[in-house]
Amino acid sequence: MTTNKKRSLTGLKVTGNLHLGNYLGTLLPALELTKTYDCIYFIADLHSLTTQRDGNALATQTLDQVATWLALGLDTDKHTLFRQSDVTEVTEFAWYLSCVTGLGLLEKAHAYKDSLAKGLEINHGTFAYPVLMAADILMYEPDVVPVGKDQKQHIEFTRDMAGSLNALYGEILKLPEALIDERVMIIPGLDGQKMSKSYNNEVPLFCDEKTLRKKIMSIKTDSTGLEEPKTLKGSLVGDLYTYFGSVAQFDDLAGRLQKGGLGWGHAKEELFQVINEHIKEKRDRYNEFRKDEALLRNELKKGAEKAKALAHPTLNRVRHALGFR
Ligand code: AMP
């Protein structure tokens, strides 16, 4: 990691099996960024605790996530992949930031306000998570943090907190920039709503072929008769197809559906085929990596060492400025 490339940082929670929405919306863009940035990717297990109540699931899904990054081709020698909780100092740093963060700021957080509006039970972790997130970011001194338009607030809060500490103690923290992805792809799930574990409409990224087919065949379609013409563009099957099939494949299927005589069941089978074709090799690689827990744990160990080496200079500077000498 001693290149002069700019540094980019992203965290991904462990709150269930990764699905095609996570893959297209987060993992693929993150891998694309490895071409131009020094990337720091972390498994946000501490953040998951605001909702995750199953310790075994957290432990299993942490290794699932390591295997996923490796299967998708993340080069952990050139970049850094680590588990958030392996650098426990982040919670210490979060406390320092807490002490310069107004309640009013946290009350404006979208996630907190949404939970409040929905009448959900809110724990202190949910309320305080922007502080932990700021600590995650500031400790590793990234130049950019890639976010969707709707997540700009995270970076604004982080900059606010860093600004407060800098104003009080001198220029000790580096302010990151948001790297806004204007496209903000929202991948639809099996029922047409945003694909999400909370809607139970997700297609797991690395399930077996049989499950994948069953999931795809359960996509909601209208009841247009077999002989009648159907329009692929704008349909849920069509929307998902565009992410995996080529333009020529899409046009070919669209043409055959338009002629009539082809049912949605057939179109879904073709959708399954293109997704499976896209995923197949990656899934095989994932299964190989996932079997080798020693290798996965070794990756976490290696990542933790690299992450600590990046974090300690920042944290020592902060400790010194605050008076912990
Ligand atoms: P979540 O699993 O909801 O915590 O999301 C983890 C990451 O995956 C976030 O960065 C989301 O923006 C992304 N993501 C989740 N669901 C979708 C979706 N349906 N379409 C696009 N991106 C998604």
PDB file of C-alpha atoms in Angstrom, residues 1-10 30 33-42 78-82 135-147 155 173-179 306-315 317:
ATOM      1  CA  MET A   1       0.000   0.000   0.000  1.00  0.00           C
ATOM      2  CA  THR A   2       2.865   2.400  -0.523  1.00  0.00           C
ATOM      3  CA  THR A   3       1.737   3.732  -3.872  1.00  0.00           C
ATOM      4  CA  ASN A   4       0.928   7.363  -4.546  1.00  0.00           C
ATOM      5  CA  LYS A   5      -2.606   6.508  -5.593  1.00  0.00           C
ATOM      6  CA  LYS A   6      -5.458   8.150  -3.737  1.00  0.00           C
ATOM      7  CA  ARG A   7      -7.078   6.143  -0.993  1.00  0.00           C
ATOM      8  CA  SER A   8     -10.722   5.014  -1.037  1.00  0.00           C
ATOM      9  CA  LEU A   9     -12.620   3.364   1.826  1.00  0.00           C
ATOM     10  CA  THR A  10     -15.882   1.379   2.051  1.00  0.00           C
ATOM     11  CA  ALA A  30     -15.968  -1.307  -5.317  1.00  0.00           C
ATOM     12  CA  LEU A  33     -12.393   1.398  -7.966  1.00  0.00           C
ATOM     13  CA  THR A  34      -9.428  -0.878  -7.257  1.00  0.00           C
ATOM     14  CA  LYS A  35      -8.151   0.073 -10.733  1.00  0.00           C
ATOM     15  CA  THR A  36      -7.647   3.706  -9.751  1.00  0.00           C
ATOM     16  CA  TYR A  37      -7.416   3.845  -5.959  1.00  0.00           C
ATOM     17  CA  ASP A  38      -5.683   2.166  -3.065  1.00  0.00           C
ATOM     18  CA  CYS A  39      -8.772   0.556  -1.591  1.00  0.00           C
ATOM     19  CA  ILE A  40      -9.538  -0.174   2.020  1.00  0.00           C
ATOM     20  CA  TYR A  41     -12.548  -2.445   2.435  1.00  0.00           C
ATOM     21  CA  PHE A  42     -13.793  -3.463   5.822  1.00  0.00           C
ATOM     22  CA  LYS A  78      -2.427  -4.566  -3.267  1.00  0.00           C
ATOM     23  CA  HIS A  79      -5.463  -3.469  -1.257  1.00  0.00           C
ATOM     24  CA  THR A  80      -6.662  -3.896   2.335  1.00  0.00           C
ATOM     25  CA  LEU A  81      -9.519  -6.102   3.488  1.00  0.00           C
ATOM     26  CA  PHE A  82     -10.094  -6.228   7.229  1.00  0.00           C
ATOM     27  CA  ALA A 135     -14.224   7.147  13.324  1.00  0.00           C
ATOM     28  CA  ASP A 136     -13.987   4.366  10.710  1.00  0.00           C
ATOM     29  CA  ILE A 137     -13.390   6.866   7.993  1.00  0.00           C
ATOM     30  CA  LEU A 138     -11.113   9.390   9.706  1.00  0.00           C
ATOM     31  CA  MET A 139      -8.831   6.796  11.259  1.00  0.00           C
ATOM     32  CA  TYR A 140      -7.755   5.464   7.835  1.00  0.00           C
ATOM     33  CA  GLU A 141      -7.397   8.882   6.199  1.00  0.00           C
ATOM     34  CA  PRO A 142      -9.054   8.105   2.867  1.00  0.00           C
ATOM     35  CA  ASP A 143      -9.121  10.762   0.152  1.00  0.00           C
ATOM     36  CA  VAL A 144     -12.565   9.639  -0.979  1.00  0.00           C
ATOM     37  CA  VAL A 145     -15.488   7.627   0.324  1.00  0.00           C
ATOM     38  CA  PRO A 146     -17.774   6.312  -2.439  1.00  0.00           C
ATOM     39  CA  VAL A 147     -21.444   6.800  -1.589  1.00  0.00           C
ATOM     40  CA  ILE A 155     -19.668  12.243   4.745  1.00  0.00           C
ATOM     41  CA  LEU A 173      -7.554  15.028  11.061  1.00  0.00           C
ATOM     42  CA  LYS A 174      -7.759  14.834   7.296  1.00  0.00           C
ATOM     43  CA  LEU A 175     -11.187  15.639   5.819  1.00  0.00           C
ATOM     44  CA  PRO A 176     -12.391  13.114   3.204  1.00  0.00           C
ATOM     45  CA  GLU A 177     -14.397  13.896   0.073  1.00  0.00           C
ATOM     46  CA  ALA A 178     -17.563  12.058  -0.929  1.00  0.00           C
ATOM     47  CA  LEU A 179     -17.230  10.215  -4.242  1.00  0.00           C
ATOM     48  CA  LYS A 306      -2.318  -3.616   7.558  1.00  0.00           C
ATOM     49  CA  ALA A 307      -5.296  -1.704   8.938  1.00  0.00           C
ATOM     50  CA  LYS A 308      -3.597  -1.161  12.312  1.00  0.00           C
ATOM     51  CA  ALA A 309      -0.499   0.185  10.611  1.00  0.00           C
ATOM     52  CA  LEU A 310      -2.700   2.755   8.862  1.00  0.00           C
ATOM     53  CA  ALA A 311      -4.763   3.596  11.944  1.00  0.00           C
ATOM     54  CA  HIS A 312      -2.107   3.972  14.628  1.00  0.00           C
ATOM     55  CA  PRO A 313      -0.402   7.144  13.367  1.00  0.00           C
ATOM     56  CA  THR A 314      -3.777   8.940  13.217  1.00  0.00           C
ATOM     57  CA  LEU A 315      -4.855   7.691  16.606  1.00  0.00           C
ATOM     58  CA  ARG A 317      -1.758  12.063  16.884  1.00  0.00           C
TER      59      ARG A 317
END
